[in-house]
């Protein structure tokens, strides 16, 4: 079907094209470069009066990883899904930031130059009224749906409306609104590009977000001159993972997930697909490992035997892992964990990256790793 430039497609138009694979090729190198150049243009010259646009770029990238494919098709997305990403992204920032340093005052970080940020105040109210301390608990509360509806409204009215405006001009290369209210579609090839350049987009968006918060005069009395702001904003503190340890010790019979040797008393909770590649705490992505094994693996993907082991563990114990870690406040989505692992290994295979096998031994990532993920 051919549509004029002004017609608004429906979800079914986009989905039909998506499922039928009308344009199954990947974006060409030229299209990839054009994508990066436009993205750079947005970051350099777009009007970022609030942090929403950074959050929107991170959210779209995560949704492309979780729901998209490595081809040229368009991807329909519900604005509600974007709102759920916003809730996850802003949740760590709905508690007061405190440096403990002289001359600073603990407070919520200001996310824009004007009035209180709507998304943060909705989430702060949700935290209070539901009594939830983690986003996973908040999701199970009776107040979640209403909060997400409100955030979706803000996302629709603000960052989705303005992200693609640069210097008074609209460059609508990322997405368009669909006829059904509550839906957008990533334009052809955009999901594939976001999947390919996920690391880059995340890094630039997060750095821009931190800078925006740091340079906001309203935050100067809160932040002072100290520098753990990024860790606070994105919930990077390892202590957050402690509640998972006790369960993983039992599950793994006190043995290291990677080398199989006894853990003794210690052990690190490790993200199987590294946090640096996909910064969400999904229950099925956790393993327990020696500190030394964890450090040696660092930000790399794990080798073939580990992939097989991880897949088998989640197949056998997936329900228990979801149940136990869900109760301890972690997000549970075993299907998403697997999809994300496939994406990470596919991208690594495309770029010829190595995986960590053991100690200082590496292996190249190939089809066998993808096959092991089904
Ligand atoms: Zn070990």
mmCIF file of C-alpha atoms and ligand atoms in Angstrom:
data_model
loop_
_atom_site.group_PDB
_atom_site.id
_atom_site.type_symbol
_atom_site.label_atom_id
_atom_site.label_comp_id
_atom_site.label_asym_id
_atom_site.label_seq_id
_atom_site.Cartn_x
_atom_site.Cartn_y
_atom_site.Cartn_z
ATOM 1 C CA UNK A 1 0.000 0.000 0.000
ATOM 2 C CA UNK A 2 1.272 3.446 -0.894
ATOM 3 C CA UNK A 3 0.505 6.363 1.353
ATOM 4 C CA UNK A 4 0.892 10.031 0.665
ATOM 5 C CA UNK A 5 3.246 12.038 2.832
ATOM 6 C CA UNK A 6 0.379 13.513 4.844
ATOM 7 C CA UNK A 7 -1.652 10.404 5.512
ATOM 8 C CA UNK A 8 -1.480 8.879 8.952
ATOM 9 C CA UNK A 9 -1.031 5.102 8.966
ATOM 10 C CA UNK A 10 -2.814 2.792 11.351
ATOM 11 C CA UNK A 11 -1.230 0.229 13.646
ATOM 12 C CA UNK A 12 -2.561 -2.511 11.370
ATOM 13 C CA UNK A 13 -0.860 -0.948 8.300
ATOM 14 C CA UNK A 14 2.456 -0.871 10.108
ATOM 15 C CA UNK A 15 2.022 -4.288 11.717
ATOM 16 C CA UNK A 16 1.020 -5.868 8.423
ATOM 17 C CA UNK A 17 4.170 -4.503 6.808
ATOM 18 C CA UNK A 18 6.143 -5.554 9.819
ATOM 19 C CA UNK A 19 4.892 -9.116 9.934
ATOM 20 C CA UNK A 20 4.924 -9.636 6.197
ATOM 21 C CA UNK A 21 8.473 -8.337 6.081
ATOM 22 C CA UNK A 22 7.866 -6.081 3.085
ATOM 23 C CA UNK A 23 11.343 -4.567 3.309
ATOM 24 C CA UNK A 24 13.399 -7.210 5.048
ATOM 25 C CA UNK A 25 16.819 -5.771 4.218
ATOM 26 C CA UNK A 26 18.978 -4.021 6.747
ATOM 27 C CA UNK A 27 19.594 -0.275 6.490
ATOM 28 C CA UNK A 28 22.452 0.410 4.079
ATOM 29 C CA UNK A 29 25.736 1.890 5.338
ATOM 30 C CA UNK A 30 24.632 5.248 3.889
ATOM 31 C CA UNK A 31 21.327 5.052 5.758
ATOM 32 C CA UNK A 32 23.172 4.197 8.960
ATOM 33 C CA UNK A 33 25.443 7.218 8.588
ATOM 34 C CA UNK A 34 22.481 9.477 7.830
ATOM 35 C CA UNK A 35 20.796 8.159 10.971
ATOM 36 C CA UNK A 36 23.856 8.931 13.109
ATOM 37 C CA UNK A 37 24.234 12.398 11.602
ATOM 38 C CA UNK A 38 20.596 13.272 12.352
ATOM 39 C CA UNK A 39 20.901 11.902 15.864
ATOM 40 C CA UNK A 40 24.004 14.006 16.408
ATOM 41 C CA UNK A 41 22.086 17.019 15.121
ATOM 42 C CA UNK A 42 19.360 16.401 17.702
ATOM 43 C CA UNK A 43 21.853 16.098 20.548
ATOM 44 C CA UNK A 44 23.831 19.156 19.503
ATOM 45 C CA UNK A 45 21.093 21.551 18.547
ATOM 46 C CA UNK A 46 17.832 20.168 19.878
ATOM 47 C CA UNK A 47 16.139 22.123 22.629
ATOM 48 C CA UNK A 48 16.563 20.132 25.811
ATOM 49 C CA UNK A 49 14.734 22.308 28.334
ATOM 50 C CA UNK A 50 13.928 19.207 30.368
ATOM 51 C CA UNK A 51 15.486 15.769 30.743
ATOM 52 C CA UNK A 52 12.500 14.062 29.069
ATOM 53 C CA UNK A 53 14.136 13.953 25.649
ATOM 54 C CA UNK A 54 17.129 12.032 26.970
ATOM 55 C CA UNK A 55 14.762 9.598 28.664
ATOM 56 C CA UNK A 56 12.784 9.250 25.433
ATOM 57 C CA UNK A 57 15.877 8.319 23.425
ATOM 58 C CA UNK A 58 16.874 5.729 26.007
ATOM 59 C CA UNK A 59 13.308 4.369 26.092
ATOM 60 C CA UNK A 60 13.010 4.075 22.309
ATOM 61 C CA UNK A 61 16.364 2.327 22.160
ATOM 62 C CA UNK A 62 15.391 -0.210 24.826
ATOM 63 C CA UNK A 63 12.073 -0.891 23.096
ATOM 64 C CA UNK A 64 13.880 -1.419 19.783
ATOM 65 C CA UNK A 65 16.117 -3.968 21.523
ATOM 66 C CA UNK A 66 13.203 -5.723 23.182
ATOM 67 C CA UNK A 67 10.608 -5.606 20.406
ATOM 68 C CA UNK A 68 12.390 -4.793 17.152
ATOM 69 C CA UNK A 69 14.424 -6.739 14.636
ATOM 70 C CA UNK A 70 17.627 -6.264 12.660
ATOM 71 C CA UNK A 71 15.952 -5.279 9.417
ATOM 72 C CA UNK A 72 14.396 -2.370 7.601
ATOM 73 C CA UNK A 73 10.868 -2.622 8.870
ATOM 74 C CA UNK A 74 8.853 -0.064 10.760
ATOM 75 C CA UNK A 75 8.029 -0.881 14.395
ATOM 76 C CA UNK A 76 4.705 0.126 16.012
ATOM 77 C CA UNK A 77 5.030 1.096 19.668
ATOM 78 C CA UNK A 78 2.382 1.867 22.237
ATOM 79 C CA UNK A 79 3.023 5.142 24.090
ATOM 80 C CA UNK A 80 2.107 3.252 27.250
ATOM 81 C CA UNK A 81 5.233 1.088 26.769
ATOM 82 C CA UNK A 82 7.319 4.245 26.538
ATOM 83 C CA UNK A 83 5.640 5.531 29.714
ATOM 84 C CA UNK A 84 6.608 2.299 31.522
ATOM 85 C CA UNK A 85 10.220 2.886 30.468
ATOM 86 C CA UNK A 86 9.992 6.450 31.798
ATOM 87 C CA UNK A 87 8.733 5.091 35.125
ATOM 88 C CA UNK A 88 11.718 2.714 35.326
ATOM 89 C CA UNK A 89 14.209 5.377 34.285
ATOM 90 C CA UNK A 90 13.014 8.084 36.680
ATOM 91 C CA UNK A 91 12.257 5.787 39.630
ATOM 92 C CA UNK A 92 15.771 5.964 41.204
ATOM 93 C CA UNK A 93 15.508 9.739 41.011
ATOM 94 C CA UNK A 94 12.296 9.958 43.035
ATOM 95 C CA UNK A 95 14.216 9.818 46.283
ATOM 96 C CA UNK A 96 16.233 12.742 47.592
ATOM 97 C CA UNK A 97 19.803 13.009 46.438
ATOM 98 C CA UNK A 98 22.152 13.549 49.339
ATOM 99 C CA UNK A 99 25.910 14.002 49.172
ATOM 100 C CA UNK A 100 26.338 14.333 52.931
ATOM 101 C CA UNK A 101 28.772 17.164 52.184
ATOM 102 C CA UNK A 102 28.809 20.476 54.039
ATOM 103 C CA UNK A 103 26.803 23.198 52.335
ATOM 104 C CA UNK A 104 24.523 20.843 50.401
ATOM 105 C CA UNK A 105 20.881 20.067 51.160
ATOM 106 C CA UNK A 106 19.239 16.720 50.312
ATOM 107 C CA UNK A 107 16.396 17.166 47.803
ATOM 108 C CA UNK A 108 14.809 15.688 44.699
ATOM 109 C CA UNK A 109 16.876 16.601 41.632
ATOM 110 C CA UNK A 110 15.265 19.188 39.380
ATOM 111 C CA UNK A 111 14.764 17.747 35.892
ATOM 112 C CA UNK A 112 13.944 21.001 34.119
ATOM 113 C CA UNK A 113 14.374 24.717 34.468
ATOM 114 C CA UNK A 114 10.765 25.518 35.346
ATOM 115 C CA UNK A 115 8.132 23.884 37.487
ATOM 116 C CA UNK A 116 8.394 20.436 39.073
ATOM 117 C CA UNK A 117 8.678 17.658 36.506
ATOM 118 C CA UNK A 118 5.317 15.953 36.064
ATOM 119 C CA UNK A 119 6.739 12.447 35.640
ATOM 120 C CA UNK A 120 8.766 12.745 38.832
ATOM 121 C CA UNK A 121 5.833 14.032 40.856
ATOM 122 C CA UNK A 122 3.556 11.237 39.560
ATOM 123 C CA UNK A 123 6.197 8.668 40.541
ATOM 124 C CA UNK A 124 6.861 10.301 43.903
ATOM 125 C CA UNK A 125 3.137 10.086 44.657
ATOM 126 C CA UNK A 126 3.091 6.470 43.467
ATOM 127 C CA UNK A 127 6.028 5.645 45.747
ATOM 128 C CA UNK A 128 4.211 7.216 48.674
ATOM 129 C CA UNK A 129 0.693 5.902 48.081
ATOM 130 C CA UNK A 130 1.747 2.346 47.195
ATOM 131 C CA UNK A 131 4.456 2.126 49.850
ATOM 132 C CA UNK A 132 6.664 0.495 47.191
ATOM 133 C CA UNK A 133 10.414 0.882 47.512
ATOM 134 C CA UNK A 134 11.252 -0.774 44.179
ATOM 135 C CA UNK A 135 9.783 -0.307 40.736
ATOM 136 C CA UNK A 136 8.949 -4.028 40.596
ATOM 137 C CA UNK A 137 6.754 -3.688 43.711
ATOM 138 C CA UNK A 138 5.208 -0.490 42.379
ATOM 139 C CA UNK A 139 4.230 -2.361 39.197
ATOM 140 C CA UNK A 140 2.191 -4.814 41.224
ATOM 141 C CA UNK A 141 0.358 -2.082 43.135
ATOM 142 C CA UNK A 142 -3.200 -0.981 42.405
ATOM 143 C CA UNK A 143 -2.025 2.556 41.627
ATOM 144 C CA UNK A 144 0.321 1.544 38.788
ATOM 145 C CA UNK A 145 -2.111 1.765 35.861
ATOM 146 C CA UNK A 146 -3.324 5.248 36.701
ATOM 147 C CA UNK A 147 0.252 6.475 37.142
ATOM 148 C CA UNK A 148 1.306 5.053 33.776
ATOM 149 C CA UNK A 149 -1.725 6.623 32.081
ATOM 150 C CA UNK A 150 -0.698 9.995 33.455
ATOM 151 C CA UNK A 151 2.943 9.568 32.429
ATOM 152 C CA UNK A 152 1.857 8.437 28.950
ATOM 153 C CA UNK A 153 -0.162 11.633 28.639
ATOM 154 C CA UNK A 154 2.918 13.724 29.483
ATOM 155 C CA UNK A 155 5.158 11.703 27.155
ATOM 156 C CA UNK A 156 2.678 12.225 24.327
ATOM 157 C CA UNK A 157 2.272 15.958 24.965
ATOM 158 C CA UNK A 158 5.947 16.793 25.512
ATOM 159 C CA UNK A 159 9.022 14.787 24.495
ATOM 160 C CA UNK A 160 7.277 12.813 21.721
ATOM 161 C CA UNK A 161 5.977 16.066 20.316
ATOM 162 C CA UNK A 162 9.257 17.977 20.556
ATOM 163 C CA UNK A 163 12.183 15.540 20.256
ATOM 164 C CA UNK A 164 12.371 15.801 16.492
ATOM 165 C CA UNK A 165 12.241 19.620 16.472
ATOM 166 C CA UNK A 166 15.646 21.150 15.940
ATOM 167 C CA UNK A 167 16.129 24.910 15.670
ATOM 168 C CA UNK A 168 12.522 25.536 14.678
ATOM 169 C CA UNK A 169 12.557 22.787 12.038
ATOM 170 C CA UNK A 170 11.002 19.355 12.294
ATOM 171 C CA UNK A 171 13.192 16.414 11.212
ATOM 172 C CA UNK A 172 10.831 13.520 11.792
ATOM 173 C CA UNK A 173 13.264 10.718 11.016
ATOM 174 C CA UNK A 174 12.763 8.576 14.135
ATOM 175 C CA UNK A 175 9.006 8.003 14.406
ATOM 176 C CA UNK A 176 5.565 9.177 13.368
ATOM 177 C CA UNK A 177 2.228 9.175 15.141
ATOM 178 C CA UNK A 178 -0.312 6.587 14.039
ATOM 179 C CA UNK A 179 -4.016 7.080 13.514
ATOM 180 C CA UNK A 180 -4.922 5.271 16.729
ATOM 181 C CA UNK A 181 -4.302 7.517 19.713
ATOM 182 C CA UNK A 182 -1.643 6.064 21.952
ATOM 183 C CA UNK A 183 0.523 4.621 19.179
ATOM 184 C CA UNK A 184 3.612 5.697 17.275
ATOM 185 C CA UNK A 185 5.732 3.778 14.765
ATOM 186 C CA UNK A 186 9.495 3.871 14.468
ATOM 187 C CA UNK A 187 10.186 4.632 10.810
ATOM 188 C CA UNK A 188 11.617 1.917 8.555
ATOM 189 C CA UNK A 189 15.138 0.915 9.595
ATOM 190 C CA UNK A 190 15.145 2.981 12.815
ATOM 191 C CA UNK A 191 14.637 -0.006 15.143
ATOM 192 C CA UNK A 192 17.535 -1.757 13.433
ATOM 193 C CA UNK A 193 19.773 1.319 13.770
ATOM 194 C CA UNK A 194 18.857 1.804 17.423
ATOM 195 C CA UNK A 195 19.676 -1.873 18.071
ATOM 196 C CA UNK A 196 22.995 -1.539 16.317
ATOM 197 C CA UNK A 197 24.008 1.734 17.980
ATOM 198 C CA UNK A 198 22.379 1.091 21.359
ATOM 199 C CA UNK A 199 25.626 1.556 23.318
ATOM 200 C CA UNK A 200 26.353 4.862 21.645
ATOM 201 C CA UNK A 201 22.832 6.271 22.042
ATOM 202 C CA UNK A 202 22.633 5.211 25.686
ATOM 203 C CA UNK A 203 25.977 6.725 26.504
ATOM 204 C CA UNK A 204 25.303 10.058 24.829
ATOM 205 C CA UNK A 205 21.760 10.319 26.196
ATOM 206 C CA UNK A 206 22.834 9.499 29.739
ATOM 207 C CA UNK A 207 25.832 11.839 29.642
ATOM 208 C CA UNK A 208 23.542 14.614 28.353
ATOM 209 C CA UNK A 209 20.994 13.871 31.088
ATOM 210 C CA UNK A 210 23.624 14.009 33.860
ATOM 211 C CA UNK A 211 25.054 17.236 32.449
ATOM 212 C CA UNK A 212 21.574 18.774 32.251
ATOM 213 C CA UNK A 213 20.885 17.967 35.912
ATOM 214 C CA UNK A 214 24.347 19.048 37.039
ATOM 215 C CA UNK A 215 24.184 22.398 35.233
ATOM 216 C CA UNK A 216 20.651 23.211 36.391
ATOM 217 C CA UNK A 217 21.101 26.106 38.850
ATOM 218 C CA UNK A 218 18.204 24.749 40.896
ATOM 219 C CA UNK A 219 20.350 21.684 41.703
ATOM 220 C CA UNK A 220 23.569 23.415 42.750
ATOM 221 C CA UNK A 221 22.664 23.477 46.442
ATOM 222 C CA UNK A 222 21.752 19.759 46.273
ATOM 223 C CA UNK A 223 24.736 18.439 44.366
ATOM 224 C CA UNK A 224 27.657 20.597 45.465
ATOM 225 C CA UNK A 225 30.882 19.566 43.743
ATOM 226 C CA UNK A 226 30.649 15.807 44.221
ATOM 227 C CA UNK A 227 30.583 13.229 41.518
ATOM 228 C CA UNK A 228 28.502 10.102 42.147
ATOM 229 C CA UNK A 229 25.553 11.732 40.419
ATOM 230 C CA UNK A 230 25.371 9.292 37.509
ATOM 231 C CA UNK A 231 25.436 6.261 39.812
ATOM 232 C CA UNK A 232 22.560 7.762 41.809
ATOM 233 C CA UNK A 233 20.460 8.813 38.809
ATOM 234 C CA UNK A 234 20.591 5.445 37.109
ATOM 235 C CA UNK A 235 20.584 3.203 40.172
ATOM 236 C CA UNK A 236 24.062 1.829 39.548
ATOM 237 C CA UNK A 237 24.979 1.087 43.137
ATOM 238 C CA UNK A 238 25.852 -2.589 43.592
ATOM 239 C CA UNK A 239 24.218 -2.687 47.013
ATOM 240 C CA UNK A 240 20.905 -2.691 45.127
ATOM 241 C CA UNK A 241 21.684 -6.279 44.116
ATOM 242 C CA UNK A 242 22.245 -7.581 47.670
ATOM 243 C CA UNK A 243 18.672 -8.875 48.102
ATOM 244 C CA UNK A 244 19.348 -11.359 45.252
ATOM 245 C CA UNK A 245 22.446 -12.878 46.803
ATOM 246 C CA UNK A 246 20.954 -15.170 49.424
ATOM 247 C CA UNK A 247 18.605 -16.795 46.917
ATOM 248 C CA UNK A 248 21.349 -17.258 44.319
ATOM 249 C CA UNK A 249 23.643 -18.857 46.913
ATOM 250 C CA UNK A 250 20.963 -21.502 47.473
ATOM 251 C CA UNK A 251 20.149 -21.901 43.774
ATOM 252 C CA UNK A 252 23.797 -22.418 42.839
ATOM 253 C CA UNK A 253 24.628 -24.575 45.890
ATOM 254 C CA UNK A 254 27.243 -22.064 46.927
ATOM 255 C CA UNK A 255 29.214 -22.524 43.687
ATOM 256 C CA UNK A 256 30.429 -19.906 41.223
ATOM 257 C CA UNK A 257 28.194 -19.773 38.129
ATOM 258 C CA UNK A 258 31.199 -19.533 35.819
ATOM 259 C CA UNK A 259 34.012 -21.724 37.180
ATOM 260 C CA UNK A 260 31.893 -24.041 39.344
ATOM 261 C CA UNK A 261 34.265 -23.822 42.318
ATOM 262 C CA UNK A 262 33.056 -23.187 45.857
ATOM 263 C CA UNK A 263 32.202 -19.558 46.603
ATOM 264 C CA UNK A 264 33.036 -19.604 50.286
ATOM 265 C CA UNK A 265 31.172 -16.843 52.049
ATOM 266 C CA UNK A 266 31.495 -14.181 49.373
ATOM 267 C CA UNK A 267 30.522 -13.860 45.704
ATOM 268 C CA UNK A 268 29.271 -11.050 43.504
ATOM 269 C CA UNK A 269 25.815 -10.829 41.994
ATOM 270 C CA UNK A 270 26.643 -10.490 38.294
ATOM 271 C CA UNK A 271 24.551 -9.408 35.319
ATOM 272 C CA UNK A 272 24.932 -12.268 32.803
ATOM 273 C CA UNK A 273 24.349 -9.855 29.917
ATOM 274 C CA UNK A 274 26.459 -6.995 31.302
ATOM 275 C CA UNK A 275 24.775 -3.946 32.793
ATOM 276 C CA UNK A 276 26.936 -1.789 30.526
ATOM 277 C CA UNK A 277 25.136 -3.323 27.529
ATOM 278 C CA UNK A 278 21.639 -3.415 28.999
ATOM 279 C CA UNK A 279 21.104 -1.470 32.225
ATOM 280 C CA UNK A 280 18.000 -3.117 33.676
ATOM 281 C CA UNK A 281 17.920 -5.478 36.669
ATOM 282 C CA UNK A 282 15.961 -8.400 35.225
ATOM 283 C CA UNK A 283 15.714 -11.383 37.590
ATOM 284 C CA UNK A 284 16.687 -14.056 35.047
ATOM 285 C CA UNK A 285 19.833 -12.162 34.095
ATOM 286 C CA UNK A 286 21.404 -12.547 37.554
ATOM 287 C CA UNK A 287 24.090 -15.085 38.407
ATOM 288 C CA UNK A 288 26.401 -15.347 41.402
ATOM 289 C CA UNK A 289 30.147 -15.507 40.776
ATOM 290 C CA UNK A 290 33.543 -15.182 42.464
ATOM 291 C CA UNK A 291 34.648 -11.564 42.598
ATOM 292 C CA UNK A 292 37.686 -12.634 40.594
ATOM 293 C CA UNK A 293 35.566 -14.326 37.890
ATOM 294 C CA UNK A 294 33.237 -11.324 37.818
ATOM 295 C CA UNK A 295 36.167 -8.920 37.449
ATOM 296 C CA UNK A 296 37.757 -11.049 34.731
ATOM 297 C CA UNK A 297 34.476 -11.130 32.785
ATOM 298 C CA UNK A 298 34.116 -7.390 33.316
ATOM 299 C CA UNK A 299 31.810 -5.815 30.688
ATOM 300 C CA UNK A 300 32.114 -8.742 28.264
ATOM 301 C CA UNK A 301 29.555 -11.313 27.228
ATOM 302 C CA UNK A 302 30.153 -14.825 28.571
ATOM 303 C CA UNK A 303 31.412 -17.742 26.457
ATOM 304 C CA UNK A 304 29.503 -20.669 24.971
ATOM 305 C CA UNK A 305 29.533 -23.046 27.956
ATOM 306 C CA UNK A 306 28.179 -20.253 30.112
ATOM 307 C CA UNK A 307 25.455 -19.415 27.593
ATOM 308 C CA UNK A 308 24.363 -23.062 27.558
ATOM 309 C CA UNK A 309 24.492 -23.199 31.347
ATOM 310 C CA UNK A 310 22.452 -19.962 31.682
ATOM 311 C CA UNK A 311 19.833 -21.110 29.196
ATOM 312 C CA UNK A 312 19.486 -24.483 30.914
ATOM 313 C CA UNK A 313 19.299 -22.908 34.355
ATOM 314 C CA UNK A 314 16.497 -20.573 33.288
ATOM 315 C CA UNK A 315 14.655 -23.397 31.539
ATOM 316 C CA UNK A 316 14.788 -25.569 34.664
ATOM 317 C CA UNK A 317 14.438 -22.976 37.393
ATOM 318 C CA UNK A 318 12.875 -19.996 35.591
ATOM 319 C CA UNK A 319 9.658 -20.025 37.633
ATOM 320 C CA UNK A 320 11.435 -20.206 40.982
ATOM 321 C CA UNK A 321 13.879 -17.479 39.945
ATOM 322 C CA UNK A 322 11.019 -15.234 38.848
ATOM 323 C CA UNK A 323 8.998 -15.924 42.001
ATOM 324 C CA UNK A 324 11.808 -15.518 44.522
ATOM 325 C CA UNK A 325 13.531 -12.534 42.943
ATOM 326 C CA UNK A 326 10.206 -10.867 42.096
ATOM 327 C CA UNK A 327 9.354 -10.986 45.795
ATOM 328 C CA UNK A 328 12.703 -9.406 46.565
ATOM 329 C CA UNK A 329 11.830 -6.423 44.404
ATOM 330 C CA UNK A 330 13.398 -7.242 41.020
ATOM 331 C CA UNK A 331 11.799 -6.974 37.606
ATOM 332 C CA UNK A 332 10.722 -10.317 36.181
ATOM 333 C CA UNK A 333 10.389 -10.936 32.440
ATOM 334 C CA UNK A 334 12.085 -14.167 31.404
ATOM 335 C CA UNK A 335 11.118 -13.780 27.744
ATOM 336 C CA UNK A 336 12.612 -10.297 27.643
ATOM 337 C CA UNK A 337 15.830 -11.575 29.281
ATOM 338 C CA UNK A 338 16.213 -14.135 26.500
ATOM 339 C CA UNK A 339 15.378 -11.661 23.714
ATOM 340 C CA UNK A 340 17.936 -9.227 25.096
ATOM 341 C CA UNK A 341 20.603 -11.948 25.278
ATOM 342 C CA UNK A 342 19.931 -12.868 21.636
ATOM 343 C CA UNK A 343 20.236 -9.213 20.645
ATOM 344 C CA UNK A 344 23.494 -8.753 22.589
ATOM 345 C CA UNK A 345 25.147 -11.853 21.103
ATOM 346 C CA UNK A 346 23.884 -11.041 17.591
ATOM 347 C CA UNK A 347 25.347 -7.515 17.736
ATOM 348 C CA UNK A 348 28.595 -8.865 19.187
ATOM 349 C CA UNK A 349 28.808 -11.493 16.439
ATOM 350 C CA UNK A 350 28.230 -8.783 13.812
ATOM 351 C CA UNK A 351 31.121 -6.701 15.115
ATOM 352 C CA UNK A 352 33.476 -9.641 15.669
ATOM 353 C CA UNK A 353 33.574 -9.200 19.446
ATOM 354 C CA UNK A 354 35.079 -11.737 21.844
ATOM 355 C CA UNK A 355 33.391 -13.435 24.757
ATOM 356 C CA UNK A 356 34.965 -14.206 28.106
ATOM 357 C CA UNK A 357 35.479 -17.940 28.664
ATOM 358 C CA UNK A 358 37.550 -18.311 31.842
ATOM 359 C CA UNK A 359 40.290 -16.422 33.694
ATOM 360 C CA UNK A 360 42.126 -14.634 30.880
ATOM 361 C CA UNK A 361 40.814 -16.906 28.103
ATOM 362 C CA UNK A 362 38.584 -15.365 25.394
ATOM 363 C CA UNK A 363 36.701 -16.875 22.452
ATOM 364 C CA UNK A 364 35.147 -15.287 19.402
ATOM 365 C CA UNK A 365 31.370 -15.052 19.289
ATOM 366 C CA UNK A 366 29.727 -16.928 16.450
ATOM 367 C CA UNK A 367 26.656 -18.787 15.280
ATOM 368 C CA UNK A 368 27.013 -21.456 17.975
ATOM 369 C CA UNK A 369 26.381 -18.831 20.661
ATOM 370 C CA UNK A 370 23.219 -17.707 18.892
ATOM 371 C CA UNK A 371 22.123 -21.309 18.392
ATOM 372 C CA UNK A 372 22.548 -21.933 22.120
ATOM 373 C CA UNK A 373 20.054 -19.124 22.764
ATOM 374 C CA UNK A 374 17.466 -20.808 20.543
HETATM 375 ZN ZN1 LIG B 1 34.511 -18.499 39.739
#
